[in-house]
Short mmCIF file of C-alpha atoms in Angstrom, two decimals:
data_model
loop_
_atom_site.label_atom_id
_atom_site.label_comp_id
_atom_site.label_asym_id
_atom_site.label_seq_id
_atom_site.Cartn_x
_atom_site.Cartn_y
_atom_site.Cartn_z
CA MET A 49 10.94 8.19 -2.04
CA ARG A 50 10.45 9.74 1.40
CA GLY A 51 7.39 11.31 2.98
CA ASN A 52 6.71 14.96 3.56
CA PRO A 53 8.70 16.02 6.62
CA ALA A 54 6.52 19.09 7.01
CA ILE A 55 3.39 17.11 7.83
CA GLY A 56 2.07 17.87 11.34
CA TRP A 57 -1.00 17.34 13.49
CA GLU A 58 -4.34 18.64 12.40
CA GLU A 59 -6.12 21.23 14.54
CA ALA A 60 -9.72 21.17 15.71
CA LYS A 61 -11.94 23.79 17.38
CA GLN A 62 -14.83 22.20 19.16
CA GLN A 63 -18.05 23.51 20.68
CA ASN A 64 -20.61 21.55 22.67
CA TYR A 65 -23.79 22.73 24.26
CA GLY A 66 -25.91 20.36 26.29
CA VAL A 67 -28.85 20.14 28.64
CA ASP A 68 -29.97 17.28 30.87
CA PHE A 69 -33.33 17.06 32.60
CA GLY A 70 -35.57 14.43 34.23
CA PHE A 71 -39.04 13.85 35.59
CA TRP A 72 -40.24 11.88 38.63
CA ASP A 73 -36.94 10.00 38.86
CA LYS A 74 -38.15 7.82 36.04
CA PHE A 75 -37.66 9.72 32.80
CA HIS A 76 -34.35 11.30 31.85
CA VAL A 77 -33.34 13.16 28.66
CA SER A 78 -29.95 14.46 27.50
CA VAL A 79 -29.59 16.75 24.47
CA ASP A 80 -26.27 17.89 23.03
CA TYR A 81 -25.46 20.12 20.08
CA TRP A 82 -21.88 19.98 18.86
CA ARG A 83 -19.85 21.71 16.24
CA THR A 84 -16.29 21.06 15.08
CA LYS A 85 -14.04 22.94 12.70
CA GLN A 86 -10.94 21.03 11.57
CA SER A 87 -7.98 22.37 9.71
CA GLY A 88 -4.63 21.00 8.66
CA ILE A 89 -6.15 17.62 7.72
CA VAL A 90 -3.69 15.44 5.87
CA MET A 91 -4.97 15.08 2.28
CA ALA A 92 -3.57 14.51 -1.18
CA ASN A 93 -2.93 18.04 -2.42
CA GLU A 94 -3.80 17.95 -6.06
CA ARG A 95 -2.52 21.49 -6.51
CA THR A 96 1.12 20.42 -5.88
CA PRO A 97 1.69 16.89 -7.35
CA MET A 98 4.99 15.26 -6.44
CA VAL A 99 6.07 14.78 -10.06
CA GLY A 100 7.14 18.10 -11.55
CA GLY A 101 5.79 20.11 -8.62
CA ILE A 102 3.38 22.08 -10.83
CA VAL A 103 0.24 20.93 -12.58
CA SER A 104 0.58 21.32 -16.35
CA GLY A 105 -2.32 22.85 -18.22
CA ASN A 106 -2.20 19.84 -20.51
CA ASP A 107 -2.83 17.53 -17.56
CA ILE A 108 -5.89 19.21 -16.13
CA GLY A 109 -8.31 17.22 -18.26
CA SER A 110 -6.95 13.93 -16.96
CA LEU A 111 -7.08 12.48 -13.50
CA ALA A 112 -4.02 10.27 -14.13
CA TRP A 113 -1.65 12.62 -12.31
CA PHE A 114 -3.77 12.56 -9.19
CA ASN A 115 -2.05 9.41 -7.95
CA TYR A 116 1.20 11.39 -7.72
CA SER A 117 -0.16 14.18 -5.54
CA SER A 118 1.72 14.88 -2.35
CA TYR A 119 0.15 14.61 1.06
CA GLU A 120 0.00 17.82 3.05
CA ASN A 121 -1.88 19.48 5.89
CA ILE A 122 -4.27 21.10 3.42
CA GLY A 123 -7.71 19.91 4.38
CA LYS A 124 -10.38 21.95 6.11
CA MET A 125 -13.75 20.60 7.27
CA GLU A 126 -16.82 21.53 9.26
CA ASN A 127 -18.93 19.06 11.28
CA GLN A 128 -22.04 19.62 13.34
CA GLY A 129 -24.71 17.52 14.88
CA VAL A 130 -27.28 16.84 17.58
CA ASP A 131 -27.29 13.83 19.97
CA ILE A 132 -30.33 12.96 22.03
CA THR A 133 -30.60 10.23 24.64
CA ALA A 134 -33.81 9.38 26.56
CA GLU A 135 -34.33 6.75 29.26
CA TYR A 136 -37.34 5.55 31.18
CA ALA A 137 -37.29 3.10 34.08
CA THR A 138 -40.14 2.11 36.40
CA VAL A 139 -41.77 -0.78 38.27
CA LEU A 140 -45.53 -1.11 37.85
CA PRO A 141 -47.79 -2.16 40.78
CA CYS A 142 -48.18 -5.60 39.14
CA GLY A 143 -44.38 -6.13 39.51
CA LEU A 144 -43.53 -5.55 35.85
CA GLU A 145 -40.13 -3.92 35.56
CA ILE A 146 -39.61 -1.65 32.54
CA VAL A 147 -36.40 -0.08 31.25
CA ALA A 148 -36.57 1.66 27.87
CA ARG A 149 -33.78 3.64 26.23
CA GLY A 150 -33.62 5.56 22.97
CA THR A 151 -30.87 7.40 21.13
CA PHE A 152 -31.01 9.70 18.15
CA GLY A 153 -28.15 11.41 16.31
CA TRP A 154 -28.06 13.81 13.43
CA ASN A 155 -24.88 15.01 11.79
CA LYS A 156 -23.74 17.02 8.85
CA ASN A 157 -20.25 17.58 7.44
CA LYS A 158 -18.77 19.64 4.65
CA VAL A 159 -15.30 19.80 3.14
CA ILE A 160 -14.23 23.43 3.09
CA ASP A 161 -10.90 22.72 1.37
CA GLY A 162 -10.25 19.29 -0.04
CA GLY A 163 -6.91 20.12 -1.69
CA ASP A 164 -8.41 19.64 -5.14
CA ILE A 165 -7.94 21.88 -8.11
CA SER A 166 -10.81 23.42 -10.03
CA TYR A 167 -11.69 21.88 -13.40
CA GLU A 168 -13.79 24.87 -14.33
CA ASP A 169 -11.34 26.00 -17.02
CA ALA A 170 -11.50 22.48 -18.48
CA GLY A 171 -15.25 22.83 -18.94
CA TYR A 172 -16.40 20.63 -16.08
CA ALA A 173 -20.07 21.16 -15.13
CA TYR A 174 -19.05 20.64 -11.47
CA PRO A 175 -15.42 21.66 -11.15
CA TYR A 176 -14.71 20.28 -7.69
CA ARG A 177 -14.85 16.69 -6.39
CA ARG A 178 -14.28 17.23 -2.67
CA THR A 179 -14.43 20.92 -1.76
CA GLY A 180 -17.98 21.99 -0.85
CA TYR A 181 -19.34 18.47 -0.54
CA PRO A 182 -19.82 15.94 2.35
CA VAL A 183 -17.03 13.48 3.01
CA GLY A 184 -17.26 10.60 0.54
CA GLN A 185 -19.42 12.38 -2.03
CA GLN A 186 -19.72 10.21 -5.15
CA PHE A 187 -19.91 11.58 -8.67
CA GLY A 188 -21.47 10.12 -11.80
CA TYR A 189 -23.54 10.77 -14.93
CA ILE A 190 -27.22 11.79 -14.88
CA VAL A 191 -29.51 9.63 -17.01
CA ASP A 192 -31.43 11.80 -19.47
CA ARG A 193 -35.18 11.21 -19.25
CA THR A 194 -36.28 14.58 -20.64
CA ASP A 195 -38.60 15.00 -23.61
CA GLY A 196 -40.42 11.76 -22.86
CA SER A 197 -37.29 9.60 -23.11
CA ASN A 198 -37.18 6.31 -21.20
CA GLY A 199 -33.54 7.02 -20.41
CA TYR A 200 -32.12 4.59 -22.99
CA TYR A 201 -30.88 4.68 -26.51
CA ASN A 202 -33.48 2.47 -28.17
CA SER A 203 -31.85 2.17 -31.59
CA GLN A 204 -28.60 2.94 -33.38
CA GLU A 205 -30.46 5.69 -35.17
CA GLU A 206 -31.14 7.47 -31.88
CA ILE A 207 -27.44 7.34 -31.06
CA GLU A 208 -26.45 8.79 -34.42
CA ASN A 209 -29.11 11.49 -34.29
CA SER A 210 -28.25 12.58 -30.76
CA GLY A 211 -25.72 15.10 -32.01
CA LEU A 212 -23.26 13.91 -29.34
CA SER A 213 -19.91 12.29 -29.37
CA PHE A 214 -18.69 9.97 -26.66
CA ALA A 215 -15.38 9.63 -24.86
CA GLY A 216 -14.16 6.06 -24.24
CA ILE A 217 -16.61 3.19 -24.67
CA GLN A 218 -19.29 3.97 -27.20
CA PRO A 219 -23.01 3.48 -26.46
CA ARG A 220 -25.09 0.74 -28.08
CA PRO A 221 -28.83 0.29 -28.30
CA GLY A 222 -30.10 -0.46 -24.78
CA ASP A 223 -27.48 1.68 -23.05
CA PHE A 224 -28.25 4.73 -20.91
CA ARG A 225 -28.68 8.14 -22.39
CA TYR A 226 -26.62 10.67 -20.32
CA LYS A 227 -27.14 14.43 -19.95
CA ASP A 228 -24.57 16.74 -21.55
CA LEU A 229 -24.36 18.94 -18.44
CA ASN A 230 -21.65 21.29 -19.76
CA ASN A 231 -23.26 21.57 -23.21
CA ASP A 232 -20.07 20.89 -25.13
CA GLY A 233 -21.54 18.12 -27.30
CA VAL A 234 -19.34 15.44 -25.74
CA ILE A 235 -20.24 12.99 -22.98
CA ASP A 236 -17.10 12.72 -20.83
CA GLU A 237 -15.69 13.36 -17.34
CA GLY A 238 -16.83 16.99 -17.52
CA ASP A 239 -20.46 15.87 -17.36
CA LYS A 240 -20.25 14.08 -14.03
CA ALA A 241 -22.41 15.53 -11.23
CA PRO A 242 -22.62 14.91 -7.48
CA LEU A 243 -24.97 11.99 -6.95
CA LYS A 244 -27.69 12.95 -4.45
CA GLY A 245 -27.31 11.55 -0.96
CA THR A 246 -24.10 9.62 -1.61
CA LYS A 247 -21.58 10.16 1.20
CA ALA A 248 -19.48 8.28 3.73
CA LEU A 249 -21.69 8.71 6.81
CA PRO A 250 -25.45 8.57 7.34
CA ALA A 251 -27.11 11.85 8.39
CA ILE A 252 -29.24 10.04 10.99
CA ASN A 253 -28.62 7.13 13.31
CA TYR A 254 -30.98 5.95 16.00
CA GLY A 255 -31.51 3.12 18.41
CA VAL A 256 -34.02 1.82 20.91
CA SER A 257 -33.91 -0.89 23.55
CA VAL A 258 -36.61 -2.25 25.86
CA SER A 259 -36.10 -4.55 28.81
CA LEU A 260 -39.02 -6.16 30.61
CA ALA A 261 -38.99 -8.50 33.67
CA TRP A 262 -41.88 -10.09 35.48
CA LYS A 263 -42.10 -13.09 37.83
CA GLY A 264 -39.01 -14.78 36.45
CA PHE A 265 -39.70 -13.99 32.80
CA ASP A 266 -37.51 -11.50 30.99
CA LEU A 267 -37.61 -9.92 27.51
CA TYR A 268 -35.01 -7.75 25.81
CA LEU A 269 -35.41 -6.07 22.42
CA GLU A 270 -32.87 -3.84 20.68
CA GLY A 271 -33.25 -2.06 17.41
CA TYR A 272 -30.87 0.12 15.38
CA GLY A 273 -31.30 2.17 12.27
CA GLU A 274 -29.72 4.69 9.92
CA GLY A 275 -31.08 7.22 7.44
CA GLY A 276 -30.11 10.02 5.14
CA ARG A 277 -27.49 8.21 3.06
CA SER A 278 -27.40 6.67 -0.38
CA ALA A 279 -24.75 4.78 -2.37
CA CYS A 280 -24.05 4.25 -6.05
CA MET A 281 -24.24 0.46 -6.36
CA TYR A 282 -22.28 -0.18 -9.52
CA GLY A 283 -18.95 -1.90 -10.03
CA SER A 284 -17.25 -4.54 -7.96
CA LEU A 285 -19.77 -6.72 -6.17
CA GLY A 286 -22.53 -4.19 -6.73
CA VAL A 287 -25.49 -4.81 -9.05
CA SER A 288 -23.31 -4.99 -12.21
CA GLU A 289 -23.94 -8.25 -14.02
CA ASN A 290 -20.51 -8.33 -15.67
CA ILE A 291 -18.26 -8.27 -12.57
CA GLY A 292 -16.33 -11.45 -11.61
CA ASP A 293 -18.41 -14.52 -12.31
CA GLY A 294 -21.49 -12.33 -12.80
CA VAL A 295 -24.60 -11.97 -10.74
CA TYR A 296 -28.23 -12.27 -11.72
CA MET A 297 -30.62 -10.20 -9.57
CA PRO A 298 -34.37 -9.67 -9.88
CA ILE A 299 -33.90 -6.33 -11.58
CA HIS A 300 -31.91 -8.00 -14.42
CA LYS A 301 -34.98 -9.97 -15.43
CA ASN A 302 -36.45 -6.88 -17.02
CA ALA A 303 -33.31 -5.69 -18.78
CA TRP A 304 -33.63 -3.79 -22.05
CA THR A 305 -33.86 -5.86 -25.25
CA ALA A 306 -35.08 -4.76 -28.68
CA GLU A 307 -38.02 -7.19 -28.34
CA ARG A 308 -39.09 -5.88 -24.93
CA TYR A 309 -38.91 -2.29 -26.17
CA ALA A 310 -40.83 -3.09 -29.36
CA ASN A 311 -43.56 -4.86 -27.36
CA GLY A 312 -43.88 -2.04 -24.87
CA GLU A 313 -42.88 -4.27 -21.95
CA ARG A 314 -41.50 -3.08 -18.67
CA ILE A 315 -37.80 -2.19 -18.74
CA ASP A 316 -35.92 -1.77 -15.41
CA TYR A 317 -32.27 -2.22 -16.45
CA PRO A 318 -30.05 -1.45 -19.46
CA ALA A 319 -29.05 -4.12 -21.93
CA LEU A 320 -27.01 -6.80 -20.26
CA THR A 321 -23.32 -7.24 -21.06
CA SER A 322 -20.48 -9.60 -20.29
CA SER A 323 -17.91 -6.82 -20.22
CA SER A 324 -17.68 -3.13 -19.33
CA SER A 325 -20.19 -1.05 -21.24
CA TYR A 326 -21.33 2.53 -21.61
CA SER A 327 -24.04 1.83 -19.02
CA SER A 328 -21.70 0.37 -16.41
CA ARG A 329 -20.30 3.80 -15.52
CA ALA A 330 -21.32 5.43 -12.24
CA ASN A 331 -24.65 7.18 -12.75
CA ASP A 332 -27.78 8.14 -10.85
CA PHE A 333 -29.68 5.02 -11.94
CA TYR A 334 -27.53 2.92 -9.60
CA VAL A 335 -28.12 5.21 -6.61
CA SER A 336 -30.18 3.66 -3.84
CA LYS A 337 -31.14 4.85 -0.39
CA LEU A 338 -29.60 2.89 2.53
CA ASP A 339 -32.18 3.76 5.16
CA PHE A 340 -32.90 0.78 7.39
CA LEU A 341 -34.19 -0.36 10.76
CA ARG A 342 -32.83 -3.65 12.08
CA LEU A 343 -34.01 -5.74 15.02
CA ARG A 344 -30.47 -6.33 16.20
CA ASN A 345 -31.18 -8.40 19.32
CA ALA A 346 -34.19 -10.20 20.81
CA THR A 347 -33.90 -12.30 23.94
CA ILE A 348 -36.56 -14.05 26.00
CA GLY A 349 -35.78 -15.99 29.11
CA TYR A 350 -37.17 -17.61 32.23
CA THR A 351 -35.40 -17.95 35.61
CA LEU A 352 -36.53 -20.77 37.89
CA PRO A 353 -37.73 -19.74 41.35
CA TYR A 354 -34.93 -19.56 43.89
CA ASN A 355 -36.78 -21.88 46.31
CA LEU A 356 -36.58 -24.58 43.70
CA THR A 357 -32.97 -24.10 42.57
CA LYS A 358 -31.52 -23.82 46.07
CA ASN A 359 -32.82 -27.33 46.86
CA LEU A 360 -30.80 -28.49 43.82
CA GLY A 361 -27.64 -26.80 45.10
CA MET A 362 -27.79 -24.01 42.56
CA SER A 363 -28.24 -20.31 43.12
CA LYS A 364 -29.73 -19.51 39.67
CA VAL A 365 -31.02 -21.41 36.65
CA ARG A 366 -32.12 -19.51 33.53
CA PHE A 367 -33.35 -20.76 30.18
CA TYR A 368 -33.29 -18.41 27.21
CA VAL A 369 -33.63 -18.02 23.46
CA ASN A 370 -31.66 -15.29 21.75
CA GLY A 371 -31.79 -14.05 18.16
CA THR A 372 -29.61 -11.43 16.40
CA ASN A 373 -30.44 -9.51 13.25
CA LEU A 374 -33.82 -11.25 12.98
CA LEU A 375 -35.61 -8.63 10.94
CA THR A 376 -34.57 -5.74 8.71
CA TRP A 377 -36.78 -3.09 7.14
CA ASP A 378 -35.27 -1.03 4.33
CA ASN A 379 -36.18 0.93 1.22
CA MET A 380 -33.33 -0.16 -1.04
CA LYS A 381 -33.80 0.11 -4.78
CA PHE A 382 -32.16 -3.24 -5.47
CA ASN A 383 -33.24 -6.44 -3.70
CA GLY A 384 -30.65 -9.00 -2.56
CA MET A 385 -28.22 -6.57 -0.89
CA ASP A 386 -27.66 -5.60 2.72
CA PRO A 387 -27.84 -1.86 3.52
CA GLU A 388 -25.49 -2.06 6.50
CA THR A 389 -22.53 -3.92 4.96
CA SER A 390 -20.37 -2.36 2.33
CA SER A 391 -17.06 -2.60 0.54
CA ALA A 392 -14.23 -0.09 0.91
CA SER A 393 -15.93 2.06 -1.73
CA GLY A 394 -19.07 2.36 0.35
CA VAL A 395 -21.09 0.19 -2.00
CA PRO A 396 -23.21 -2.53 -0.33
CA ARG A 397 -21.93 -5.93 -1.27
CA LEU A 398 -23.61 -9.06 -2.54
CA ASP A 399 -21.22 -11.41 -0.76
CA ASN A 400 -21.20 -9.73 2.71
CA PHE A 401 -24.39 -9.88 4.74
CA VAL A 402 -25.06 -9.34 8.42
CA MET A 403 -25.72 -12.91 9.67
CA ARG A 404 -29.00 -13.85 11.26
CA THR A 405 -28.50 -16.21 14.24
CA VAL A 406 -30.67 -17.95 16.82
CA ASN A 407 -29.22 -19.36 20.06
CA PHE A 408 -30.77 -21.56 22.76
CA GLY A 409 -29.06 -21.43 26.12
CA LEU A 410 -29.01 -22.48 29.73
CA ASN A 411 -27.24 -20.54 32.47
CA ILE A 412 -26.52 -22.24 35.79
CA ASN A 413 -24.92 -20.51 38.73
CA PHE A 414 -23.80 -22.41 41.78
#
């Protein structure tokens, strides 16, 4: 099998508007607004799969044929954003040297044409999976908490009286209750909706650094953060208790059981399982914000006076303590995960954390 010989370079039309200004030779600000329109992006064109060349009407309800879609220059996308940089530097009368720098970035992207077909004729509540959404948009079911429901099927009788049928794995007491978004009486692929905030890139990223120096002492602090992005934390190495050897997180302690429900106790998680279940599908319960602020670097040091070091035959001697990733503030829904590290699917992983380190050092220059 050979590739598509007609594939070429994508095209981009870019705009950038910026302004720079400063005050008193100490404070400087740079502001840029940018906008990019891309076309001819290489994507899997679902409208012309490689096998058969034409999508059969019998295949539209299944995503199995997607793996055979040809790659073409079909994609179109819009990106825009604002980047701000500010810097302040001064020396106070007491001799304290200050250098502070901050950055802020906001961006937004939207897929204009993702090469996907519309499932509208197949009864999908949301017929597209890429077109019209940000890059990396995740889809899943919406847990039904209407009419006073706690979002779970609390008995077999509730399942039987729901008036619904279920494609694939059947629900059991303690599983989620999903919304029938297309009102066809069946909970299946057609009921998946875009999960709010889930995308490949954060909408906001920012950073700040401060450097201080005074009479041989020096201090450096650097922070970094992101905001405006969420992820659906189910599946491989997410919060699912049935993946691999299994994980047990704080939220699993309050999983649904018939006894907990009957006693009116707090329930934070569906009934546990050792295999895939109706609740282990992607849904909005597993969505968590990934906003965070991390103290990425902190260094404090002291340089011996030159009059002392020169007598020892050295030009400079500096002692220091350095720490990386010392503190992290986040608002994640699930404890025990790192908001900055993720698997290929964009889901933060349990086995992959940003390491916290502390170093003690001595620099000697001759």
